[in-house]
């Protein structure tokens, strides 16, 4: 009975830890807003912190009456701030222009940009609105991407629990499982 209780508690603990690390790993997103000639542009990253590598982002465009701007031709590029480029290769700190696609809602445009190094970057947006071409620049601090220690730690705990459960629930060998050399008396 004691082994069954330990086994059930271990399984419940493993499930709780697995689910809690999933919740801790999810980000709420980062929003940056700009006003440009009567257009409100909001840049949203999927994570709270912008990291090196690929980052998905959404650009939301609204006119001065807070109506979504539809059918805008949106282009985005990223460029490292000149002060952050002290000993980095300038060619690797620029990206190509990315054409953004329509999102799920009106006035929403989505795409992926890549940051090659950590530091201060400018996300440069260029879009066509009803009253002409507009440009909005967003300042972004990019951090180095690395492992998510909450997720790694959670998996290590789950694996440890599985090994402990296996050790506790392992039955001792019966006489039928013993080799012939141990059965002789």
mmCIF file of the C-alpha atoms, coordinates in Angstrom:
data_MODEL
# 
_entry.id   MODEL 
# 
loop_
_atom_site.group_PDB 
_atom_site.id 
_atom_site.type_symbol 
_atom_site.label_atom_id 
_atom_site.label_alt_id 
_atom_site.label_comp_id 
_atom_site.label_asym_id 
_atom_site.label_entity_id 
_atom_site.label_seq_id 
_atom_site.pdbx_PDB_ins_code 
_atom_site.Cartn_x 
_atom_site.Cartn_y 
_atom_site.Cartn_z 
_atom_site.occupancy 
_atom_site.B_iso_or_equiv 
_atom_site.pdbx_formal_charge 
_atom_site.auth_seq_id 
_atom_site.auth_comp_id 
_atom_site.auth_asym_id 
_atom_site.auth_atom_id 
_atom_site.pdbx_PDB_model_num 
ATOM 1   C CA . UNK A 1 1   ? 0.000   0.000   0.000   1.00 0.00 ? 1   UNK A CA 1 
ATOM 2   C CA . UNK A 1 2   ? 2.843   2.353   0.838   1.00 0.00 ? 2   UNK A CA 1 
ATOM 3   C CA . UNK A 1 3   ? 4.417   1.764   -2.595  1.00 0.00 ? 3   UNK A CA 1 
ATOM 4   C CA . UNK A 1 4   ? 1.123   2.538   -4.355  1.00 0.00 ? 4   UNK A CA 1 
ATOM 5   C CA . UNK A 1 5   ? 0.792   5.806   -2.434  1.00 0.00 ? 5   UNK A CA 1 
ATOM 6   C CA . UNK A 1 6   ? 4.368   6.817   -3.277  1.00 0.00 ? 6   UNK A CA 1 
ATOM 7   C CA . UNK A 1 7   ? 3.796   5.887   -6.920  1.00 0.00 ? 7   UNK A CA 1 
ATOM 8   C CA . UNK A 1 8   ? 0.584   7.975   -7.149  1.00 0.00 ? 8   UNK A CA 1 
ATOM 9   C CA . UNK A 1 9   ? 2.156   10.980  -5.421  1.00 0.00 ? 9   UNK A CA 1 
ATOM 10  C CA . UNK A 1 10  ? 5.175   10.777  -7.715  1.00 0.00 ? 10  UNK A CA 1 
ATOM 11  C CA . UNK A 1 11  ? 2.999   10.666  -10.837 1.00 0.00 ? 11  UNK A CA 1 
ATOM 12  C CA . UNK A 1 12  ? 0.924   13.616  -9.628  1.00 0.00 ? 12  UNK A CA 1 
ATOM 13  C CA . UNK A 1 13  ? 4.096   15.574  -8.814  1.00 0.00 ? 13  UNK A CA 1 
ATOM 14  C CA . UNK A 1 14  ? 5.527   14.834  -12.252 1.00 0.00 ? 14  UNK A CA 1 
ATOM 15  C CA . UNK A 1 15  ? 2.348   16.059  -13.955 1.00 0.00 ? 15  UNK A CA 1 
ATOM 16  C CA . UNK A 1 16  ? 2.210   19.237  -11.859 1.00 0.00 ? 16  UNK A CA 1 
ATOM 17  C CA . UNK A 1 17  ? 5.869   20.037  -12.554 1.00 0.00 ? 17  UNK A CA 1 
ATOM 18  C CA . UNK A 1 18  ? 5.469   19.402  -16.270 1.00 0.00 ? 18  UNK A CA 1 
ATOM 19  C CA . UNK A 1 19  ? 2.429   21.655  -16.518 1.00 0.00 ? 19  UNK A CA 1 
ATOM 20  C CA . UNK A 1 20  ? 3.971   24.393  -14.375 1.00 0.00 ? 20  UNK A CA 1 
ATOM 21  C CA . UNK A 1 21  ? 7.102   24.588  -16.544 1.00 0.00 ? 21  UNK A CA 1 
ATOM 22  C CA . UNK A 1 22  ? 4.893   24.964  -19.607 1.00 0.00 ? 22  UNK A CA 1 
ATOM 23  C CA . UNK A 1 23  ? 3.130   27.901  -18.003 1.00 0.00 ? 23  UNK A CA 1 
ATOM 24  C CA . UNK A 1 24  ? 6.407   29.541  -16.968 1.00 0.00 ? 24  UNK A CA 1 
ATOM 25  C CA . UNK A 1 25  ? 7.813   29.136  -20.475 1.00 0.00 ? 25  UNK A CA 1 
ATOM 26  C CA . UNK A 1 26  ? 4.947   31.023  -22.135 1.00 0.00 ? 26  UNK A CA 1 
ATOM 27  C CA . UNK A 1 27  ? 5.516   34.713  -22.725 1.00 0.00 ? 27  UNK A CA 1 
ATOM 28  C CA . UNK A 1 28  ? 2.988   37.501  -22.695 1.00 0.00 ? 28  UNK A CA 1 
ATOM 29  C CA . UNK A 1 29  ? 4.486   39.475  -25.576 1.00 0.00 ? 29  UNK A CA 1 
ATOM 30  C CA . UNK A 1 30  ? 6.112   42.871  -25.904 1.00 0.00 ? 30  UNK A CA 1 
ATOM 31  C CA . UNK A 1 31  ? 4.311   45.880  -27.401 1.00 0.00 ? 31  UNK A CA 1 
ATOM 32  C CA . UNK A 1 32  ? 5.896   49.069  -28.744 1.00 0.00 ? 32  UNK A CA 1 
ATOM 33  C CA . UNK A 1 33  ? 3.670   51.871  -30.021 1.00 0.00 ? 33  UNK A CA 1 
ATOM 34  C CA . UNK A 1 34  ? 4.398   54.792  -32.373 1.00 0.00 ? 34  UNK A CA 1 
ATOM 35  C CA . UNK A 1 35  ? 2.281   57.640  -33.782 1.00 0.00 ? 35  UNK A CA 1 
ATOM 36  C CA . UNK A 1 36  ? 3.218   58.586  -37.367 1.00 0.00 ? 36  UNK A CA 1 
ATOM 37  C CA . UNK A 1 37  ? 1.275   61.305  -39.230 1.00 0.00 ? 37  UNK A CA 1 
ATOM 38  C CA . UNK A 1 38  ? -2.114  60.264  -37.856 1.00 0.00 ? 38  UNK A CA 1 
ATOM 39  C CA . UNK A 1 39  ? -1.368  56.534  -37.996 1.00 0.00 ? 39  UNK A CA 1 
ATOM 40  C CA . UNK A 1 40  ? -1.002  54.491  -34.810 1.00 0.00 ? 40  UNK A CA 1 
ATOM 41  C CA . UNK A 1 41  ? 1.484   51.674  -35.371 1.00 0.00 ? 41  UNK A CA 1 
ATOM 42  C CA . UNK A 1 42  ? 1.906   48.995  -32.715 1.00 0.00 ? 42  UNK A CA 1 
ATOM 43  C CA . UNK A 1 43  ? 4.696   46.446  -32.990 1.00 0.00 ? 43  UNK A CA 1 
ATOM 44  C CA . UNK A 1 44  ? 4.143   43.263  -30.974 1.00 0.00 ? 44  UNK A CA 1 
ATOM 45  C CA . UNK A 1 45  ? 6.701   40.522  -30.388 1.00 0.00 ? 45  UNK A CA 1 
ATOM 46  C CA . UNK A 1 46  ? 5.462   37.071  -29.358 1.00 0.00 ? 46  UNK A CA 1 
ATOM 47  C CA . UNK A 1 47  ? 7.864   36.941  -26.391 1.00 0.00 ? 47  UNK A CA 1 
ATOM 48  C CA . UNK A 1 48  ? 8.409   39.399  -23.518 1.00 0.00 ? 48  UNK A CA 1 
ATOM 49  C CA . UNK A 1 49  ? 12.087  39.688  -24.393 1.00 0.00 ? 49  UNK A CA 1 
ATOM 50  C CA . UNK A 1 50  ? 13.465  39.949  -27.897 1.00 0.00 ? 50  UNK A CA 1 
ATOM 51  C CA . UNK A 1 51  ? 16.281  37.435  -28.422 1.00 0.00 ? 51  UNK A CA 1 
ATOM 52  C CA . UNK A 1 52  ? 18.918  36.804  -31.042 1.00 0.00 ? 52  UNK A CA 1 
ATOM 53  C CA . UNK A 1 53  ? 17.741  34.655  -33.907 1.00 0.00 ? 53  UNK A CA 1 
ATOM 54  C CA . UNK A 1 54  ? 14.316  34.630  -35.510 1.00 0.00 ? 54  UNK A CA 1 
ATOM 55  C CA . UNK A 1 55  ? 11.488  36.557  -33.843 1.00 0.00 ? 55  UNK A CA 1 
ATOM 56  C CA . UNK A 1 56  ? 7.871   36.559  -34.957 1.00 0.00 ? 56  UNK A CA 1 
ATOM 57  C CA . UNK A 1 57  ? 6.174   39.901  -34.761 1.00 0.00 ? 57  UNK A CA 1 
ATOM 58  C CA . UNK A 1 58  ? 2.920   41.619  -35.601 1.00 0.00 ? 58  UNK A CA 1 
ATOM 59  C CA . UNK A 1 59  ? 2.413   45.179  -36.799 1.00 0.00 ? 59  UNK A CA 1 
ATOM 60  C CA . UNK A 1 60  ? -1.023  46.683  -36.156 1.00 0.00 ? 60  UNK A CA 1 
ATOM 61  C CA . UNK A 1 61  ? -1.968  49.814  -38.074 1.00 0.00 ? 61  UNK A CA 1 
ATOM 62  C CA . UNK A 1 62  ? -4.884  52.128  -37.182 1.00 0.00 ? 62  UNK A CA 1 
ATOM 63  C CA . UNK A 1 63  ? -5.849  55.513  -38.619 1.00 0.00 ? 63  UNK A CA 1 
ATOM 64  C CA . UNK A 1 64  ? -6.588  58.647  -36.570 1.00 0.00 ? 64  UNK A CA 1 
ATOM 65  C CA . UNK A 1 65  ? -10.226 57.478  -36.132 1.00 0.00 ? 65  UNK A CA 1 
ATOM 66  C CA . UNK A 1 66  ? -8.955  54.191  -34.634 1.00 0.00 ? 66  UNK A CA 1 
ATOM 67  C CA . UNK A 1 67  ? -10.075 52.164  -37.669 1.00 0.00 ? 67  UNK A CA 1 
ATOM 68  C CA . UNK A 1 68  ? -7.761  49.413  -38.948 1.00 0.00 ? 68  UNK A CA 1 
ATOM 69  C CA . UNK A 1 69  ? -5.769  50.173  -42.075 1.00 0.00 ? 69  UNK A CA 1 
ATOM 70  C CA . UNK A 1 70  ? -6.423  47.315  -44.478 1.00 0.00 ? 70  UNK A CA 1 
ATOM 71  C CA . UNK A 1 71  ? -4.508  46.293  -47.599 1.00 0.00 ? 71  UNK A CA 1 
ATOM 72  C CA . UNK A 1 72  ? -1.338  48.104  -46.553 1.00 0.00 ? 72  UNK A CA 1 
ATOM 73  C CA . UNK A 1 73  ? 1.863   47.042  -48.239 1.00 0.00 ? 73  UNK A CA 1 
ATOM 74  C CA . UNK A 1 74  ? 4.136   46.493  -45.208 1.00 0.00 ? 74  UNK A CA 1 
ATOM 75  C CA . UNK A 1 75  ? 7.907   46.048  -45.425 1.00 0.00 ? 75  UNK A CA 1 
ATOM 76  C CA . UNK A 1 76  ? 10.131  45.629  -42.365 1.00 0.00 ? 76  UNK A CA 1 
ATOM 77  C CA . UNK A 1 77  ? 13.893  45.597  -41.909 1.00 0.00 ? 77  UNK A CA 1 
ATOM 78  C CA . UNK A 1 78  ? 16.116  45.572  -38.846 1.00 0.00 ? 78  UNK A CA 1 
ATOM 79  C CA . UNK A 1 79  ? 19.372  47.423  -38.347 1.00 0.00 ? 79  UNK A CA 1 
ATOM 80  C CA . UNK A 1 80  ? 21.711  47.422  -35.386 1.00 0.00 ? 80  UNK A CA 1 
ATOM 81  C CA . UNK A 1 81  ? 22.193  50.754  -33.619 1.00 0.00 ? 81  UNK A CA 1 
ATOM 82  C CA . UNK A 1 82  ? 25.519  52.336  -34.536 1.00 0.00 ? 82  UNK A CA 1 
ATOM 83  C CA . UNK A 1 83  ? 26.605  52.553  -30.844 1.00 0.00 ? 83  UNK A CA 1 
ATOM 84  C CA . UNK A 1 84  ? 26.075  48.790  -30.345 1.00 0.00 ? 84  UNK A CA 1 
ATOM 85  C CA . UNK A 1 85  ? 28.364  47.853  -33.238 1.00 0.00 ? 85  UNK A CA 1 
ATOM 86  C CA . UNK A 1 86  ? 31.687  48.568  -31.506 1.00 0.00 ? 86  UNK A CA 1 
ATOM 87  C CA . UNK A 1 87  ? 33.463  45.301  -32.383 1.00 0.00 ? 87  UNK A CA 1 
ATOM 88  C CA . UNK A 1 88  ? 30.909  43.472  -34.484 1.00 0.00 ? 88  UNK A CA 1 
ATOM 89  C CA . UNK A 1 89  ? 30.834  42.828  -38.200 1.00 0.00 ? 89  UNK A CA 1 
ATOM 90  C CA . UNK A 1 90  ? 28.573  45.498  -39.709 1.00 0.00 ? 90  UNK A CA 1 
ATOM 91  C CA . UNK A 1 91  ? 27.520  43.264  -42.609 1.00 0.00 ? 91  UNK A CA 1 
ATOM 92  C CA . UNK A 1 92  ? 26.063  40.637  -40.269 1.00 0.00 ? 92  UNK A CA 1 
ATOM 93  C CA . UNK A 1 93  ? 24.095  43.216  -38.269 1.00 0.00 ? 93  UNK A CA 1 
ATOM 94  C CA . UNK A 1 94  ? 21.722  44.132  -41.110 1.00 0.00 ? 94  UNK A CA 1 
ATOM 95  C CA . UNK A 1 95  ? 18.884  42.070  -42.477 1.00 0.00 ? 95  UNK A CA 1 
ATOM 96  C CA . UNK A 1 96  ? 16.956  41.854  -45.689 1.00 0.00 ? 96  UNK A CA 1 
ATOM 97  C CA . UNK A 1 97  ? 13.663  43.644  -46.123 1.00 0.00 ? 97  UNK A CA 1 
ATOM 98  C CA . UNK A 1 98  ? 10.837  41.334  -45.077 1.00 0.00 ? 98  UNK A CA 1 
ATOM 99  C CA . UNK A 1 99  ? 7.416   41.602  -46.721 1.00 0.00 ? 99  UNK A CA 1 
ATOM 100 C CA . UNK A 1 100 ? 4.736   41.184  -44.053 1.00 0.00 ? 100 UNK A CA 1 
ATOM 101 C CA . UNK A 1 101 ? 1.499   39.321  -44.767 1.00 0.00 ? 101 UNK A CA 1 
ATOM 102 C CA . UNK A 1 102 ? -2.020  40.088  -43.608 1.00 0.00 ? 102 UNK A CA 1 
ATOM 103 C CA . UNK A 1 103 ? -2.788  38.768  -40.158 1.00 0.00 ? 103 UNK A CA 1 
ATOM 104 C CA . UNK A 1 104 ? -6.000  37.300  -38.791 1.00 0.00 ? 104 UNK A CA 1 
ATOM 105 C CA . UNK A 1 105 ? -7.614  40.675  -38.089 1.00 0.00 ? 105 UNK A CA 1 
ATOM 106 C CA . UNK A 1 106 ? -8.007  43.802  -40.206 1.00 0.00 ? 106 UNK A CA 1 
ATOM 107 C CA . UNK A 1 107 ? -5.068  46.146  -39.819 1.00 0.00 ? 107 UNK A CA 1 
ATOM 108 C CA . UNK A 1 108 ? -2.797  43.351  -38.601 1.00 0.00 ? 108 UNK A CA 1 
ATOM 109 C CA . UNK A 1 109 ? 0.348   42.285  -40.478 1.00 0.00 ? 109 UNK A CA 1 
ATOM 110 C CA . UNK A 1 110 ? 2.672   39.437  -39.466 1.00 0.00 ? 110 UNK A CA 1 
ATOM 111 C CA . UNK A 1 111 ? 6.201   38.350  -40.300 1.00 0.00 ? 111 UNK A CA 1 
ATOM 112 C CA . UNK A 1 112 ? 9.514   37.088  -38.969 1.00 0.00 ? 112 UNK A CA 1 
ATOM 113 C CA . UNK A 1 113 ? 12.746  39.052  -38.591 1.00 0.00 ? 113 UNK A CA 1 
ATOM 114 C CA . UNK A 1 114 ? 16.180  37.828  -37.555 1.00 0.00 ? 114 UNK A CA 1 
ATOM 115 C CA . UNK A 1 115 ? 18.563  39.541  -35.138 1.00 0.00 ? 115 UNK A CA 1 
ATOM 116 C CA . UNK A 1 116 ? 22.164  38.372  -35.534 1.00 0.00 ? 116 UNK A CA 1 
ATOM 117 C CA . UNK A 1 117 ? 23.651  39.915  -32.370 1.00 0.00 ? 117 UNK A CA 1 
ATOM 118 C CA . UNK A 1 118 ? 22.559  41.169  -28.972 1.00 0.00 ? 118 UNK A CA 1 
ATOM 119 C CA . UNK A 1 119 ? 22.353  44.918  -28.423 1.00 0.00 ? 119 UNK A CA 1 
ATOM 120 C CA . UNK A 1 120 ? 20.192  47.863  -29.464 1.00 0.00 ? 120 UNK A CA 1 
ATOM 121 C CA . UNK A 1 121 ? 18.393  47.493  -32.797 1.00 0.00 ? 121 UNK A CA 1 
ATOM 122 C CA . UNK A 1 122 ? 15.992  49.547  -34.907 1.00 0.00 ? 122 UNK A CA 1 
ATOM 123 C CA . UNK A 1 123 ? 13.010  47.815  -36.460 1.00 0.00 ? 123 UNK A CA 1 
ATOM 124 C CA . UNK A 1 124 ? 12.228  49.949  -39.516 1.00 0.00 ? 124 UNK A CA 1 
ATOM 125 C CA . UNK A 1 125 ? 8.721   49.672  -40.929 1.00 0.00 ? 125 UNK A CA 1 
ATOM 126 C CA . UNK A 1 126 ? 7.578   51.090  -44.227 1.00 0.00 ? 126 UNK A CA 1 
ATOM 127 C CA . UNK A 1 127 ? 3.901   50.924  -45.193 1.00 0.00 ? 127 UNK A CA 1 
ATOM 128 C CA . UNK A 1 128 ? 1.418   52.481  -47.588 1.00 0.00 ? 128 UNK A CA 1 
ATOM 129 C CA . UNK A 1 129 ? -1.609  54.103  -45.966 1.00 0.00 ? 129 UNK A CA 1 
ATOM 130 C CA . UNK A 1 130 ? -4.500  55.872  -47.714 1.00 0.00 ? 130 UNK A CA 1 
ATOM 131 C CA . UNK A 1 131 ? -2.703  59.210  -47.345 1.00 0.00 ? 131 UNK A CA 1 
ATOM 132 C CA . UNK A 1 132 ? 0.669   58.018  -48.649 1.00 0.00 ? 132 UNK A CA 1 
ATOM 133 C CA . UNK A 1 133 ? 3.780   56.149  -47.654 1.00 0.00 ? 133 UNK A CA 1 
ATOM 134 C CA . UNK A 1 134 ? 4.670   56.131  -43.942 1.00 0.00 ? 134 UNK A CA 1 
ATOM 135 C CA . UNK A 1 135 ? 7.699   55.000  -42.007 1.00 0.00 ? 135 UNK A CA 1 
ATOM 136 C CA . UNK A 1 136 ? 7.943   54.109  -38.320 1.00 0.00 ? 136 UNK A CA 1 
ATOM 137 C CA . UNK A 1 137 ? 11.106  53.075  -36.487 1.00 0.00 ? 137 UNK A CA 1 
ATOM 138 C CA . UNK A 1 138 ? 10.959  51.069  -33.270 1.00 0.00 ? 138 UNK A CA 1 
ATOM 139 C CA . UNK A 1 139 ? 13.888  50.782  -30.833 1.00 0.00 ? 139 UNK A CA 1 
ATOM 140 C CA . UNK A 1 140 ? 14.389  47.256  -29.524 1.00 0.00 ? 140 UNK A CA 1 
ATOM 141 C CA . UNK A 1 141 ? 16.848  45.783  -27.004 1.00 0.00 ? 141 UNK A CA 1 
ATOM 142 C CA . UNK A 1 142 ? 17.892  42.301  -28.110 1.00 0.00 ? 142 UNK A CA 1 
ATOM 143 C CA . UNK A 1 143 ? 19.295  39.820  -25.593 1.00 0.00 ? 143 UNK A CA 1 
ATOM 144 C CA . UNK A 1 144 ? 21.266  36.672  -26.259 1.00 0.00 ? 144 UNK A CA 1 
ATOM 145 C CA . UNK A 1 145 ? 19.093  33.612  -26.669 1.00 0.00 ? 145 UNK A CA 1 
ATOM 146 C CA . UNK A 1 146 ? 19.899  30.710  -24.417 1.00 0.00 ? 146 UNK A CA 1 
ATOM 147 C CA . UNK A 1 147 ? 18.210  27.750  -22.813 1.00 0.00 ? 147 UNK A CA 1 
ATOM 148 C CA . UNK A 1 148 ? 15.047  28.281  -20.813 1.00 0.00 ? 148 UNK A CA 1 
ATOM 149 C CA . UNK A 1 149 ? 16.194  27.023  -17.408 1.00 0.00 ? 149 UNK A CA 1 
ATOM 150 C CA . UNK A 1 150 ? 12.643  26.633  -16.089 1.00 0.00 ? 150 UNK A CA 1 
ATOM 151 C CA . UNK A 1 151 ? 11.854  24.120  -18.825 1.00 0.00 ? 151 UNK A CA 1 
ATOM 152 C CA . UNK A 1 152 ? 15.221  22.338  -18.563 1.00 0.00 ? 152 UNK A CA 1 
ATOM 153 C CA . UNK A 1 153 ? 14.923  22.120  -14.758 1.00 0.00 ? 153 UNK A CA 1 
ATOM 154 C CA . UNK A 1 154 ? 11.346  20.864  -15.005 1.00 0.00 ? 154 UNK A CA 1 
ATOM 155 C CA . UNK A 1 155 ? 12.339  18.072  -17.356 1.00 0.00 ? 155 UNK A CA 1 
ATOM 156 C CA . UNK A 1 156 ? 15.262  17.086  -15.123 1.00 0.00 ? 156 UNK A CA 1 
ATOM 157 C CA . UNK A 1 157 ? 12.917  16.842  -12.124 1.00 0.00 ? 157 UNK A CA 1 
ATOM 158 C CA . UNK A 1 158 ? 10.433  14.744  -14.122 1.00 0.00 ? 158 UNK A CA 1 
ATOM 159 C CA . UNK A 1 159 ? 13.185  12.378  -15.303 1.00 0.00 ? 159 UNK A CA 1 
ATOM 160 C CA . UNK A 1 160 ? 14.507  12.055  -11.731 1.00 0.00 ? 160 UNK A CA 1 
ATOM 161 C CA . UNK A 1 161 ? 11.009  11.236  -10.475 1.00 0.00 ? 161 UNK A CA 1 
ATOM 162 C CA . UNK A 1 162 ? 10.594  8.571   -13.150 1.00 0.00 ? 162 UNK A CA 1 
ATOM 163 C CA . UNK A 1 163 ? 13.885  6.945   -12.124 1.00 0.00 ? 163 UNK A CA 1 
ATOM 164 C CA . UNK A 1 164 ? 12.916  7.073   -8.417  1.00 0.00 ? 164 UNK A CA 1 
ATOM 165 C CA . UNK A 1 165 ? 9.487   5.562   -9.168  1.00 0.00 ? 165 UNK A CA 1 
ATOM 166 C CA . UNK A 1 166 ? 11.107  2.788   -11.194 1.00 0.00 ? 166 UNK A CA 1 
ATOM 167 C CA . UNK A 1 167 ? 13.508  2.043   -8.326  1.00 0.00 ? 167 UNK A CA 1 
ATOM 168 C CA . UNK A 1 168 ? 10.721  1.974   -5.722  1.00 0.00 ? 168 UNK A CA 1 
ATOM 169 C CA . UNK A 1 169 ? 8.304   -0.135  -7.730  1.00 0.00 ? 169 UNK A CA 1 
ATOM 170 C CA . UNK A 1 170 ? 10.892  -2.648  -8.947  1.00 0.00 ? 170 UNK A CA 1 
ATOM 171 C CA . UNK A 1 171 ? 10.093  -6.036  -7.500  1.00 0.00 ? 171 UNK A CA 1 
ATOM 172 C CA . UNK A 1 172 ? 12.887  -8.229  -6.145  1.00 0.00 ? 172 UNK A CA 1 
ATOM 173 C CA . UNK A 1 173 ? 13.632  -11.246 -8.346  1.00 0.00 ? 173 UNK A CA 1 
ATOM 174 C CA . UNK A 1 174 ? 11.745  -14.410 -7.502  1.00 0.00 ? 174 UNK A CA 1 
ATOM 175 C CA . UNK A 1 175 ? 13.402  -17.817 -7.281  1.00 0.00 ? 175 UNK A CA 1 
ATOM 176 C CA . UNK A 1 176 ? 12.178  -18.607 -10.807 1.00 0.00 ? 176 UNK A CA 1 
ATOM 177 C CA . UNK A 1 177 ? 14.155  -15.645 -12.143 1.00 0.00 ? 177 UNK A CA 1 
ATOM 178 C CA . UNK A 1 178 ? 17.372  -16.638 -10.377 1.00 0.00 ? 178 UNK A CA 1 
ATOM 179 C CA . UNK A 1 179 ? 19.965  -18.513 -12.353 1.00 0.00 ? 179 UNK A CA 1 
ATOM 180 C CA . UNK A 1 180 ? 20.659  -22.215 -11.737 1.00 0.00 ? 180 UNK A CA 1 
ATOM 181 C CA . UNK A 1 181 ? 23.852  -21.420 -9.837  1.00 0.00 ? 181 UNK A CA 1 
ATOM 182 C CA . UNK A 1 182 ? 21.850  -19.643 -7.095  1.00 0.00 ? 182 UNK A CA 1 
ATOM 183 C CA . UNK A 1 183 ? 19.154  -22.298 -6.709  1.00 0.00 ? 183 UNK A CA 1 
ATOM 184 C CA . UNK A 1 184 ? 21.488  -25.171 -5.754  1.00 0.00 ? 184 UNK A CA 1 
ATOM 185 C CA . UNK A 1 185 ? 21.790  -25.774 -2.058  1.00 0.00 ? 185 UNK A CA 1 
# 
